[in-house]
Tab-separated table of C-alpha atoms and ligand atoms in Angstrom:
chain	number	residue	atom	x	y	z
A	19	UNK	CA	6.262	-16.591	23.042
A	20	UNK	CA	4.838	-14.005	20.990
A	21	UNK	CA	3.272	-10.295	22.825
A	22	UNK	CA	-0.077	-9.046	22.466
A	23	UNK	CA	1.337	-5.283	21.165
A	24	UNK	CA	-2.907	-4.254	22.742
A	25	UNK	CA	-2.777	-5.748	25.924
A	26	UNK	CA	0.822	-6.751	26.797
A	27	UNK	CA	-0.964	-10.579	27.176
A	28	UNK	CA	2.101	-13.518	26.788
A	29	UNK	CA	1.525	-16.657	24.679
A	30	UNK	CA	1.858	-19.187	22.194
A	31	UNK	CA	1.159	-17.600	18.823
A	32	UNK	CA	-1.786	-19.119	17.683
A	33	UNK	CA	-0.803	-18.436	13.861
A	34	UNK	CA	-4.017	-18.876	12.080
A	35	UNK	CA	-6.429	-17.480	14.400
A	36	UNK	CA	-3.981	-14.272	14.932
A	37	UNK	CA	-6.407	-13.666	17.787
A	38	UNK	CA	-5.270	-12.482	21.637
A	39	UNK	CA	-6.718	-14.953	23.991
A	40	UNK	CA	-7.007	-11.863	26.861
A	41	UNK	CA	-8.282	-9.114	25.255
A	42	UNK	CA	-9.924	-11.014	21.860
A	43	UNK	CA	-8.199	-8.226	19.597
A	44	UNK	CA	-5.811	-9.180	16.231
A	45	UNK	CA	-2.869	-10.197	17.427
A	46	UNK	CA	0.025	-8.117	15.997
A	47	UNK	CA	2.964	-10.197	15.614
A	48	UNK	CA	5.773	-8.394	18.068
A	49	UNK	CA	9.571	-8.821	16.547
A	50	UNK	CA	11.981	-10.019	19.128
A	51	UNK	CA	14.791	-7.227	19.485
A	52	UNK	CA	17.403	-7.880	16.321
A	53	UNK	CA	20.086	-10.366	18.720
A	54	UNK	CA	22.782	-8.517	19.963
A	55	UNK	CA	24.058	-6.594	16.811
A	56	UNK	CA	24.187	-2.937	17.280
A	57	UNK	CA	22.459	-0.700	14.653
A	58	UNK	CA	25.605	0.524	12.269
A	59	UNK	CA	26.314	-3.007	12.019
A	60	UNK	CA	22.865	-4.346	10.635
A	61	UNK	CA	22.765	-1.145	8.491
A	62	UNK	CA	25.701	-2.604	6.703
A	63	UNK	CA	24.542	-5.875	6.688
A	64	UNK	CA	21.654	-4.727	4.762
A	65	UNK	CA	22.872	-2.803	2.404
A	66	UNK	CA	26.029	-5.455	1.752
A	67	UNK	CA	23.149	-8.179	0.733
A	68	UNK	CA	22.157	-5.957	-2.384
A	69	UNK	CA	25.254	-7.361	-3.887
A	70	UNK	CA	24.743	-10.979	-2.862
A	71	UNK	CA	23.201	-13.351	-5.068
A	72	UNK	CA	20.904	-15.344	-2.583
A	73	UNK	CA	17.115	-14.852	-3.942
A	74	UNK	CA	16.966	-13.882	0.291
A	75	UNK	CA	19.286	-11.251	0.434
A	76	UNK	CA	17.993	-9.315	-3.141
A	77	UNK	CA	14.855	-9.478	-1.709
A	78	UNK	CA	13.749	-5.360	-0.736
A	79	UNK	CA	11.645	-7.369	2.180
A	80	UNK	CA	13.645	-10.382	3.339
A	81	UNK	CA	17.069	-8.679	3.333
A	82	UNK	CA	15.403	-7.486	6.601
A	83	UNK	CA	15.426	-10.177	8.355
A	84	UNK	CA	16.462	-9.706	11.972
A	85	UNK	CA	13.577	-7.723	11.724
A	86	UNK	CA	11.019	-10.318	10.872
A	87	UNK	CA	9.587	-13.134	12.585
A	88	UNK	CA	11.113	-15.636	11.057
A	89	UNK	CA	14.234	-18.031	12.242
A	90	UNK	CA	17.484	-17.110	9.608
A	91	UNK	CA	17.353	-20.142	7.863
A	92	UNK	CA	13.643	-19.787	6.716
A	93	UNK	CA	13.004	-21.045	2.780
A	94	UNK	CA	11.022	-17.580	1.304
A	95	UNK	CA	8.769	-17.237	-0.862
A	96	UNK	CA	9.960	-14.669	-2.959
A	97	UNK	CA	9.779	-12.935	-6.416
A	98	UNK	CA	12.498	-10.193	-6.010
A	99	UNK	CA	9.490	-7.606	-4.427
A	100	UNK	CA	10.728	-4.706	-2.845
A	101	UNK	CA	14.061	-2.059	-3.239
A	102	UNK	CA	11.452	0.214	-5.120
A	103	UNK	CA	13.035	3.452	-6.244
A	104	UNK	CA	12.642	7.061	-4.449
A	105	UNK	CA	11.759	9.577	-7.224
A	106	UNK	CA	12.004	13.411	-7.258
A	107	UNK	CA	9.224	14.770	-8.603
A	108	UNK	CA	9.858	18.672	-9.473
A	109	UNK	CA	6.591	18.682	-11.263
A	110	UNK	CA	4.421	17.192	-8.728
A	111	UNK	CA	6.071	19.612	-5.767
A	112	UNK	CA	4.968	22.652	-8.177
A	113	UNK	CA	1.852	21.570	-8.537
A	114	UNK	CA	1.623	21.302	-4.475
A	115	UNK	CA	3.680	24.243	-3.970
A	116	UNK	CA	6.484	22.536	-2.273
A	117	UNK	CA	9.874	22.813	-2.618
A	118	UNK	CA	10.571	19.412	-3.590
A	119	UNK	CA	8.627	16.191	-3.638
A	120	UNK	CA	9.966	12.261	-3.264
A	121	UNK	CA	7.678	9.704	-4.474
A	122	UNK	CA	8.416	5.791	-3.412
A	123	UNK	CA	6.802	3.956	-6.046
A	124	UNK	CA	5.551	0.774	-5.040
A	125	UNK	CA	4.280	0.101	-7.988
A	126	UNK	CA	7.252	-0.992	-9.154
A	127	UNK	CA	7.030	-4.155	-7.540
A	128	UNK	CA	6.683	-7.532	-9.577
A	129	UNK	CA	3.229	-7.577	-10.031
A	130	UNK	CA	2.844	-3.517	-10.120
A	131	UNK	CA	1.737	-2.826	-6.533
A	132	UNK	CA	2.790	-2.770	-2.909
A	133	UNK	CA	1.140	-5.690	-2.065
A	134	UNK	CA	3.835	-7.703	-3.016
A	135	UNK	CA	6.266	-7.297	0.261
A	136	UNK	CA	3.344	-8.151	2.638
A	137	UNK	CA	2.276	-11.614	0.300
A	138	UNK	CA	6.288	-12.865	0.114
A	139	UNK	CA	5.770	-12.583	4.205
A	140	UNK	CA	2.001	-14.234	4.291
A	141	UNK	CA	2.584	-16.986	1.584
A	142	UNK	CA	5.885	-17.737	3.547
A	143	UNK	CA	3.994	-17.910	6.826
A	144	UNK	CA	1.252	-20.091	4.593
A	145	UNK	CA	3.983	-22.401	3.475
A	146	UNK	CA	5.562	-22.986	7.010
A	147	UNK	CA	2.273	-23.829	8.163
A	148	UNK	CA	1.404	-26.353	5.610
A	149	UNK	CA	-1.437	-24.727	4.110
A	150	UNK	CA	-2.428	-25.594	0.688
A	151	UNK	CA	-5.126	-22.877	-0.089
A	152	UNK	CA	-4.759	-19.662	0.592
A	153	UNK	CA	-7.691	-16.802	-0.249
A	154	UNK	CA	-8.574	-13.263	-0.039
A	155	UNK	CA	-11.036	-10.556	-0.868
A	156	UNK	CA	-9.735	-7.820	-2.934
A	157	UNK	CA	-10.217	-4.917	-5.384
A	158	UNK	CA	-7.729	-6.256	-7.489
A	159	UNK	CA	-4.090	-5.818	-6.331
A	160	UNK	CA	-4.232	-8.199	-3.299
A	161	UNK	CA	-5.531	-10.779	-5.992
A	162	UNK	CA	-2.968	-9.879	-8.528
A	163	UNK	CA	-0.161	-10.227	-5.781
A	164	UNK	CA	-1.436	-13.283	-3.881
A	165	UNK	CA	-2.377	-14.547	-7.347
A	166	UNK	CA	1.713	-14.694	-8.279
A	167	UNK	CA	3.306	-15.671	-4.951
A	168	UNK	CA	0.711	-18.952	-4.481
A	169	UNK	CA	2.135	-19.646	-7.902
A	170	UNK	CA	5.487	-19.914	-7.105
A	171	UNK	CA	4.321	-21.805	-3.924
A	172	UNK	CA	2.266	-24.262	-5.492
A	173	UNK	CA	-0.407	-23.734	-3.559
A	174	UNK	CA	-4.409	-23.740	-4.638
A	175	UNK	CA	-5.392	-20.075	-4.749
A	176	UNK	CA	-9.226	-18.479	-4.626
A	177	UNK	CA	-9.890	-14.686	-4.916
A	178	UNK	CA	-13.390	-12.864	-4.160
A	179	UNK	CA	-13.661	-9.916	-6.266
A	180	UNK	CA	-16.510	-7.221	-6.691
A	181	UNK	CA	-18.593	-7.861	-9.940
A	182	UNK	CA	-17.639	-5.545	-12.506
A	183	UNK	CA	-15.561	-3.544	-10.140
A	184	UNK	CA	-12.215	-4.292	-10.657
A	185	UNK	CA	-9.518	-3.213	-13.685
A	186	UNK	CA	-9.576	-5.700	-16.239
A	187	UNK	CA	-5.607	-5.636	-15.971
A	188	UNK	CA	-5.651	-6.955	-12.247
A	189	UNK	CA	-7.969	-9.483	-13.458
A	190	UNK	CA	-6.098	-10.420	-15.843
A	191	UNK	CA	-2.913	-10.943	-13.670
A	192	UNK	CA	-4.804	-13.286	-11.194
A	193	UNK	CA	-6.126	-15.264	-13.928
A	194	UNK	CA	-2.838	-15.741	-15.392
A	195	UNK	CA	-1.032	-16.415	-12.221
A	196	UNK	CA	-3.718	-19.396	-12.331
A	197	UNK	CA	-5.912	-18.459	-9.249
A	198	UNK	CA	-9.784	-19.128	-9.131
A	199	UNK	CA	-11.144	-16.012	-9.682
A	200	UNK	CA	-14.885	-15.797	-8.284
A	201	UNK	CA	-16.947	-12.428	-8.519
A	202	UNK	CA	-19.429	-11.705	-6.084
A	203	UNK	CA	-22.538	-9.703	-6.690
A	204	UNK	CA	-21.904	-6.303	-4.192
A	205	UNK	CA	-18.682	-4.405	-2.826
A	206	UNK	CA	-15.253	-5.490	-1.605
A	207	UNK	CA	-17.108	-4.812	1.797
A	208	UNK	CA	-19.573	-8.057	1.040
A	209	UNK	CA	-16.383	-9.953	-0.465
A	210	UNK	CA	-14.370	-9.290	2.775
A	211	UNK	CA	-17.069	-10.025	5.104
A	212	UNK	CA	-17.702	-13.868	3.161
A	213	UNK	CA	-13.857	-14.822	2.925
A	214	UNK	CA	-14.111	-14.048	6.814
A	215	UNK	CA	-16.922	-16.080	7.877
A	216	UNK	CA	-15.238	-19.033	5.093
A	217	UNK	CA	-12.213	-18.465	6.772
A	218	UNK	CA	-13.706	-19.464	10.369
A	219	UNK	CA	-15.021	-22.663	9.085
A	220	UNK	CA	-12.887	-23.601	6.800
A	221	UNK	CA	-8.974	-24.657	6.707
A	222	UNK	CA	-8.406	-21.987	3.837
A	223	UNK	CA	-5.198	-19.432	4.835
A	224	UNK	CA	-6.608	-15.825	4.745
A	225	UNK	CA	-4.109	-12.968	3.672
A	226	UNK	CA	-5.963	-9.811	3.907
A	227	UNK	CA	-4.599	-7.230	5.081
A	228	UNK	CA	-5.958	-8.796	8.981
A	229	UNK	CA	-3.073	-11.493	8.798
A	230	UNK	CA	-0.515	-9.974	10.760
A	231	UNK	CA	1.896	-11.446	8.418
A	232	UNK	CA	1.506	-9.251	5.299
A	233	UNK	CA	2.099	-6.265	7.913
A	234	UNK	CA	5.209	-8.032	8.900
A	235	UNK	CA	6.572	-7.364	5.317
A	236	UNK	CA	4.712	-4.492	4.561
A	237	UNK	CA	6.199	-2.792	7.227
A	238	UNK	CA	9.931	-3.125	5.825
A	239	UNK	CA	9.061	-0.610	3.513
A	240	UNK	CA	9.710	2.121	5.955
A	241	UNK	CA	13.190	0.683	6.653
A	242	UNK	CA	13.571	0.733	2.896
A	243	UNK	CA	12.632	4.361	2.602
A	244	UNK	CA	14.647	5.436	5.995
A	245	UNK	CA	17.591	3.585	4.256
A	246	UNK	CA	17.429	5.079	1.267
A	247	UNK	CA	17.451	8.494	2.843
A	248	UNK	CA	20.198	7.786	4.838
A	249	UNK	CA	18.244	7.246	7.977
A	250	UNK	CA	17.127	10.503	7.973
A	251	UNK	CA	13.359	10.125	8.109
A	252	UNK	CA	11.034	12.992	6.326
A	253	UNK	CA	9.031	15.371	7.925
A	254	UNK	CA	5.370	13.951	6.497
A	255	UNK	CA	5.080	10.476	4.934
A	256	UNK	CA	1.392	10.225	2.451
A	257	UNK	CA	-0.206	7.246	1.423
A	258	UNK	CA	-3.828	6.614	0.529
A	259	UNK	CA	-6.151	4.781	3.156
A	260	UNK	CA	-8.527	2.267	1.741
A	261	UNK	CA	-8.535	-1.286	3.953
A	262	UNK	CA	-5.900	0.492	5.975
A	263	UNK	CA	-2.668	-2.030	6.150
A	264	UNK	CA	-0.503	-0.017	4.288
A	265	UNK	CA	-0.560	2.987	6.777
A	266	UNK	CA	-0.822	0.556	9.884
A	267	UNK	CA	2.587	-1.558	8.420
A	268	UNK	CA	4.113	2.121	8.012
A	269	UNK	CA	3.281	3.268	11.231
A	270	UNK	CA	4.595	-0.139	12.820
A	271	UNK	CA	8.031	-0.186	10.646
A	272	UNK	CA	8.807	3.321	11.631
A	273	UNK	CA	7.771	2.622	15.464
A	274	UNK	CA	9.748	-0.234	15.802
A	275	UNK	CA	13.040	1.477	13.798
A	276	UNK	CA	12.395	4.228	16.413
A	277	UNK	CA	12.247	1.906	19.257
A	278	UNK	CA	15.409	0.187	17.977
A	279	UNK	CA	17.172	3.339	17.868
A	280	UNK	CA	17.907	3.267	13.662
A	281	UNK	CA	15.918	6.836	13.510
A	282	UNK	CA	15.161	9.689	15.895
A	283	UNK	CA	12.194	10.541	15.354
A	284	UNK	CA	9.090	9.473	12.861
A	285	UNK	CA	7.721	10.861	10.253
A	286	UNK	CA	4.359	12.384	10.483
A	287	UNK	CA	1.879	9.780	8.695
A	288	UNK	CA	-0.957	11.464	7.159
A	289	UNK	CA	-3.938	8.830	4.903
A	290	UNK	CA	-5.434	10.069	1.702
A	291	UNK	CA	-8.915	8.681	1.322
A	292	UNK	CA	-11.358	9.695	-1.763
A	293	UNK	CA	-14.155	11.599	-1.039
A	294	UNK	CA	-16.644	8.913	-1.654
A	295	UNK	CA	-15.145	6.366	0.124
A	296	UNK	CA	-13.833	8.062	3.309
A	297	UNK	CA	-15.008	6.551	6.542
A	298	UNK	CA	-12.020	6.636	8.504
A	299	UNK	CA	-11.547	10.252	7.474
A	300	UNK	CA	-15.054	11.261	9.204
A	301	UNK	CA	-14.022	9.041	12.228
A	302	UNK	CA	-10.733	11.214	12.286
A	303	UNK	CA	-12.427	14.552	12.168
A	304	UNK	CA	-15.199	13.940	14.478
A	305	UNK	CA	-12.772	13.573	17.621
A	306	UNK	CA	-12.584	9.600	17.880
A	307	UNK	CA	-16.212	9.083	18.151
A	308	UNK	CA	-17.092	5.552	16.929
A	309	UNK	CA	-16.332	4.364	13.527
A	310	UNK	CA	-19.328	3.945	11.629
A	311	UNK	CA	-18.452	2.271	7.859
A	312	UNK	CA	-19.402	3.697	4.680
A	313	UNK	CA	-22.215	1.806	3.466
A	314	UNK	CA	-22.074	2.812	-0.409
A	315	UNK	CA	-18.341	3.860	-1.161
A	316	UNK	CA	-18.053	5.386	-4.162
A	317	UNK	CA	-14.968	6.200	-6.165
A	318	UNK	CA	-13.010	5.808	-9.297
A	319	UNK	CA	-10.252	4.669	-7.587
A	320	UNK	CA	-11.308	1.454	-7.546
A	321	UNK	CA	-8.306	0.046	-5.587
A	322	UNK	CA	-9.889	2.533	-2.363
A	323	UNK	CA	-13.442	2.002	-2.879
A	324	UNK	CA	-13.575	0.269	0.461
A	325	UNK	CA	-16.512	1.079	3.364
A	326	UNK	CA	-15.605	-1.150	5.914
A	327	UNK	CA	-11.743	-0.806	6.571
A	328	UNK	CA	-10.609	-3.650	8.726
A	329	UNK	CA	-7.610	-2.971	9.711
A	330	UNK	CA	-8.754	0.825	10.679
A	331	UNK	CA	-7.562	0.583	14.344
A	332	UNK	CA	-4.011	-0.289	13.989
A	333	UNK	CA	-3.582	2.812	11.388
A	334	UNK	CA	-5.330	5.164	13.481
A	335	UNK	CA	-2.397	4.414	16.169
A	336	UNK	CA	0.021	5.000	13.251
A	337	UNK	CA	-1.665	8.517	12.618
A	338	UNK	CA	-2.223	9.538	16.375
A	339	UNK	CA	1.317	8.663	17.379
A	340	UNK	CA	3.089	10.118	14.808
A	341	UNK	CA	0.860	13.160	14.548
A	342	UNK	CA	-0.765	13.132	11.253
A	343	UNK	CA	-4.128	13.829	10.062
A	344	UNK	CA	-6.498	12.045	7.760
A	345	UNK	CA	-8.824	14.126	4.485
A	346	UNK	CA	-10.819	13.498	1.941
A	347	UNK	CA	-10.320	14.932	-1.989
A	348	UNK	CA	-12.149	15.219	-4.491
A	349	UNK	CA	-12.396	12.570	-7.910
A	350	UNK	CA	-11.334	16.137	-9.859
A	351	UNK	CA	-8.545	16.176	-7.413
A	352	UNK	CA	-7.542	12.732	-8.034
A	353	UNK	CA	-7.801	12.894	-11.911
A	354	UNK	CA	-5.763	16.230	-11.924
A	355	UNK	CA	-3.104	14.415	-9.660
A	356	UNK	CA	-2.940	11.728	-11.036
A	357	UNK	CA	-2.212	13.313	-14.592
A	358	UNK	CA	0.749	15.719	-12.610
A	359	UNK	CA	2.337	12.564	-11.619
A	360	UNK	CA	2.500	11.427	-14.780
A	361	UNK	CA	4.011	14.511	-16.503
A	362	UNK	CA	7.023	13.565	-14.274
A	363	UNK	CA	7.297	10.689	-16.081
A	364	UNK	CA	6.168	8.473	-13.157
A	365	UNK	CA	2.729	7.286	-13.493
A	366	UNK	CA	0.572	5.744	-10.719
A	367	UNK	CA	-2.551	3.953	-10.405
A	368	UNK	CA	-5.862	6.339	-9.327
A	369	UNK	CA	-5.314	5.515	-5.508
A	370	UNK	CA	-2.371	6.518	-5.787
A	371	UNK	CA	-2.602	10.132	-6.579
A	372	UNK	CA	-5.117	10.342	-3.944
A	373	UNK	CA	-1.352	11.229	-1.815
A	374	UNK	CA	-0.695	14.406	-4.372
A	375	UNK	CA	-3.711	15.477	-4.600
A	376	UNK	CA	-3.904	15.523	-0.389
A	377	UNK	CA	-0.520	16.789	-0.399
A	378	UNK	CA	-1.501	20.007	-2.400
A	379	UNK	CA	-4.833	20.389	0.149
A	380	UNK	CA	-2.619	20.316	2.787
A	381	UNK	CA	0.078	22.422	1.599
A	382	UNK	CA	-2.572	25.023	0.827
A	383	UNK	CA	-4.279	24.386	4.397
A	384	UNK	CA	-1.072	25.488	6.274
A	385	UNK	CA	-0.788	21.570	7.376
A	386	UNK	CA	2.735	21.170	5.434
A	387	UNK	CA	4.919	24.009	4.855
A	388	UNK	CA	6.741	24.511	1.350
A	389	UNK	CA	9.755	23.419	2.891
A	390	UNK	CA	9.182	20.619	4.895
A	391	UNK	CA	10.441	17.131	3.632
A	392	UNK	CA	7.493	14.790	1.891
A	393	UNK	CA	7.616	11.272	0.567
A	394	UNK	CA	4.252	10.313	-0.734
A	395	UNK	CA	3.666	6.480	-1.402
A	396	UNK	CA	2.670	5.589	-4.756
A	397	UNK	CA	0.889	2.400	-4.688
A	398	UNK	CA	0.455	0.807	-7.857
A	399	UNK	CA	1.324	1.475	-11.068
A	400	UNK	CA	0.142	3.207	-14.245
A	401	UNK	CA	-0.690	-0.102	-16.150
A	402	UNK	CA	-2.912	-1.184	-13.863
A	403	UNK	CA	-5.931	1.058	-14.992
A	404	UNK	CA	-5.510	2.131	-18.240
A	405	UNK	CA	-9.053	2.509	-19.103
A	406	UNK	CA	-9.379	5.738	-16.387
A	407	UNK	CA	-5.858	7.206	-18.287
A	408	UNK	CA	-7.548	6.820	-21.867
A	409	UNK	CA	-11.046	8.681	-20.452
A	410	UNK	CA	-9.252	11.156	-18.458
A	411	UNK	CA	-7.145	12.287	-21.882
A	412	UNK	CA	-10.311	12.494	-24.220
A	413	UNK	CA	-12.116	13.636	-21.615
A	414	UNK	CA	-15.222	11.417	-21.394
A	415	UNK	CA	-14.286	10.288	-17.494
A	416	UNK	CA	-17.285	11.065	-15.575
A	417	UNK	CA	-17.883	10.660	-11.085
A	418	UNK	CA	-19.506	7.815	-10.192
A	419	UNK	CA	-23.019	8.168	-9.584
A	420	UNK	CA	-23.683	11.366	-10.042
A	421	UNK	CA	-21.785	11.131	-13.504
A	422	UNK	CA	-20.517	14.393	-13.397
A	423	UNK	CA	-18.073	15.106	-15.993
A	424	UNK	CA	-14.510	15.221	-14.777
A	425	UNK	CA	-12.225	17.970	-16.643
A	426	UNK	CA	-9.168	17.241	-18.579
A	427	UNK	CA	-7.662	20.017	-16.805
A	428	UNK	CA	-4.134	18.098	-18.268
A	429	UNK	CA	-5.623	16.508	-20.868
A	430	UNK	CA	-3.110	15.214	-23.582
A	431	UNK	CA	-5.977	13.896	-26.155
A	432	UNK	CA	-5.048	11.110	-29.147
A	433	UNK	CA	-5.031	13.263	-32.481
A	434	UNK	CA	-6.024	11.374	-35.601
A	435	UNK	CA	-4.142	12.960	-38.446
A	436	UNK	CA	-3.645	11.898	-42.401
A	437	UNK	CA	-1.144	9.355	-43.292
A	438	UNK	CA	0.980	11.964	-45.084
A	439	UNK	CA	4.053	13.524	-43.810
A	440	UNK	CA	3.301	17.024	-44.278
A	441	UNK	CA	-0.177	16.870	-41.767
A	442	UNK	CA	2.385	14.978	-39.174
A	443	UNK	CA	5.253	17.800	-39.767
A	444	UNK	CA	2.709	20.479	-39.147
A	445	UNK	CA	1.659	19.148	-36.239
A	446	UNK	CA	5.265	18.525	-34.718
A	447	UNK	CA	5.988	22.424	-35.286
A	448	UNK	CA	3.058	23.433	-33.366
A	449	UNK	CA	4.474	21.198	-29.920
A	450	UNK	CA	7.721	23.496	-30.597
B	22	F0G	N1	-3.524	1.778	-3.347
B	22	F0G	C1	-3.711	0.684	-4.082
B	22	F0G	C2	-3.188	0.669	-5.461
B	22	F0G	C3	-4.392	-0.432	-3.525
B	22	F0G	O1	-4.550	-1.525	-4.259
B	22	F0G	C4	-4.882	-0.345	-2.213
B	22	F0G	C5	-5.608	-1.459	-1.616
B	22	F0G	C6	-4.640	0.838	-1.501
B	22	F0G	C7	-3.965	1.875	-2.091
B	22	F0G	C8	-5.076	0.995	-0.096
B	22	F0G	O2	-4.244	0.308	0.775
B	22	F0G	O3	-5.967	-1.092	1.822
B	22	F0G	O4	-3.686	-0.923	2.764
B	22	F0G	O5	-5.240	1.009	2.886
B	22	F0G	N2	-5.978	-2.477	-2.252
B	22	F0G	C9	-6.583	-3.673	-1.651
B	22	F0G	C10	-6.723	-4.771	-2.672
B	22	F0G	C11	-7.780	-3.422	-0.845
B	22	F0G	O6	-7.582	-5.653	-2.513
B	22	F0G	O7	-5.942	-4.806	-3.619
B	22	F0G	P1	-4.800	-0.210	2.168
């Protein structure tokens, strides 16, 4: 039996549908309590699996477990995803006028983003069910990541993209990872709202971010992070908002380790979303009036530029509950951010920085004070747009739309110098 988390309904999970026969919303998968093991003894467990060898236990998701709905003896679907490092970043804090900064880069993860520890979850759940194609809608990660794991699953795999609107790298992964690759004239909005309607009619396994699955492992991300700071959970937690999973699996990982008693108290979730692309930001700061979608998102951050968030409910109970707020910044912001991040020798994708770059606002607004604890969520990583790094440096990256020039306020420009050594050497004693 499986518990409506909206309505408190009872029933038989109906696990492709992941609808609630009383009240008709998306069922949200509810995890059993973790047996009868009390909490210092799973902590171990989970940190004594790092040093097993079982693909199960290395995994940063499924060395979870009691915490997932699966039975113990599940076979995964797994490419080694999660157990994504916790950076300082003294740069970054500077530049938001904090004392210190952590960054948990989930772009680390196998195929550079944090999509990976919700797919290991969905194409498990795909696999148990005896699917054999599995599909999304995506601005390029989701493809990238579902792309991999139907791979290693053998299963037939179709991806709706937005023409021309996705980084040739992320295309690039999906077509590698041998998925169909099919670009739709209009916006991940139009791409999201066909897979749906397919998905109805069709026996196609969808694992956007509405399968309650890919929350399931997204979710284990906050155990990750609450582990690695020895269950001491920080003040504010950032991550940008664009389809909204990522801050609804936060908010649910950090309710249920609350619930569980593993922390005592969560961390404030604020979302990030880019000026152009912000409705859940407007439905935030007009006082939970209805949510009314962005018709023509616009941003560079092509991984956010998202109108029609689907999974906007769920995170808006991550940022209520935990008392957070949701703003907007600027593509200037962004850019600036992004290039911050990178001078601590991180590097993110655009959406990414979309967390600095709010940090800083907020930090300046009074919201965060300079000595609060922060861990901002880095998404996806810096070789996943490399065209936007290239045109931020020589400074020809202009807004979308308006094509307003963005500064280089960082700007670290390509020189082109003689092939001699003396025009090199003068150069190197002018970085001294
Ligand atoms: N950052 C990156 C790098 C992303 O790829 C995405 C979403 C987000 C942030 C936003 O996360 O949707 O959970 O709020 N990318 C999806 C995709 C939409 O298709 O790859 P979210």
């Amino acid at each position: 039996m499986q518990r409506c988390i909206n309505c408190g309904n009872e029933f038989d999970l109906d696990e492709r549908l992941y609808v609630c026969s009383r009240c008709g919303d998306l069922l949200d998968v509810e995890r059993l309590r973790p047996d009868d093991r009390d909490v210092d003894s799973l902590r171990e467990l989970w940190l004594e699996r790092l040093k097993s060898g079982d693909a199960r236990d290395r995994s940063g998701v499924w060395r979870f477990r009691e915490l997932l709905p699966f039975g113990d003896d599940m076979a995964v679907v797994s490419l080694g995803e999660g157990n994504t490092p916790l950076y300082d970043a003294p740069r970054s804090a500077d530049y938001c006028g904090l004392t210190s900064l952590k960054l948990k880069h989930q772009g680390n993860n196998p195929t550079g983003s944090f999509k990976d520890t919700g797919m290991t979850v969905a194409v498990t759940q795909a696999l148990k069910l005896g699917m054999r194609l599995v599909a999304c809608a995506s601005t390029g990660n989701t493809a990238a990541s579902l792309a991999a794991y139907a791979a290693r699953a053998r299963m037939l795999c179709a991806i709706l993209v937005p023409e021309g609107q996705v980084s040739d790298a992320k295309v690039a992964q999906a077509l590698d990872y041998g998925a169909k690759v099919l670009e739709i004239e209009g916006n991940f909005d139009v791409c999201m709202r066909v897979i749906q309607e397919l998905a109805e009619q069709s026996s196609l396994y969808l694992v956007n971010s509405i399968n309650p699955f890919r929350i399931e492992g997204q979710k284990t991300v906050a155990f990750e992070l609450a582990e690695q700071l020895e269950w001491n959970v920080p003040d504010h937690l950032i991550v940008p908002g664009g389809n909204l999973g990522n801050s609804s699996a936060l908010g649910k990982g950090f309710r249920e380790l609350l619930g569980h008693g593993f922390i005592r108290k969560q961390p404030r979730i604020s979302v990030i979303q880019a000026e152009g692309a912000a409705p859940f930001a407007r439905f935030a700061q007009t006082s939970e009036s209805e949510f009314v979608n962005e018709k023509h998102p616009q941003t560079l951050a092509s991984a956010i530029k998202i109108g029609a968030p689907v999974s906007w409910k769920k995170a808006w109970r991550a940022v209520r509950e935990t008392g957070g707020c949701v703003i907007t910044v600027s593509e200037q912001e962004i850019a600036d951010a992004k290039a911050t991040i990178g001078r601590d020798g991180i590097g993110c994708e655009p959406a990414s920085a979309t967390t600095v770059a709010g940090i800083r606002k907020l930090v300046s607004d009074g919201v965060i004070k300079k000595h609060e604890t922060v861990v901002a969520v880095l998404t996806g990583h810096v070789l996943k747009d490399t065209d936007y790094v290239i045109k931020y440096h020589n400074q020809t990256l202009t807004a979308p739309e308006t094509e307003e020039h963005i500064r280089g306020t960082f700007a670290n420009s390509i020189m082109r110098v003689a092939a001699r050594p003396c025009a090199i050497e003068s150069i190197l004693k002018s970085l001294t």
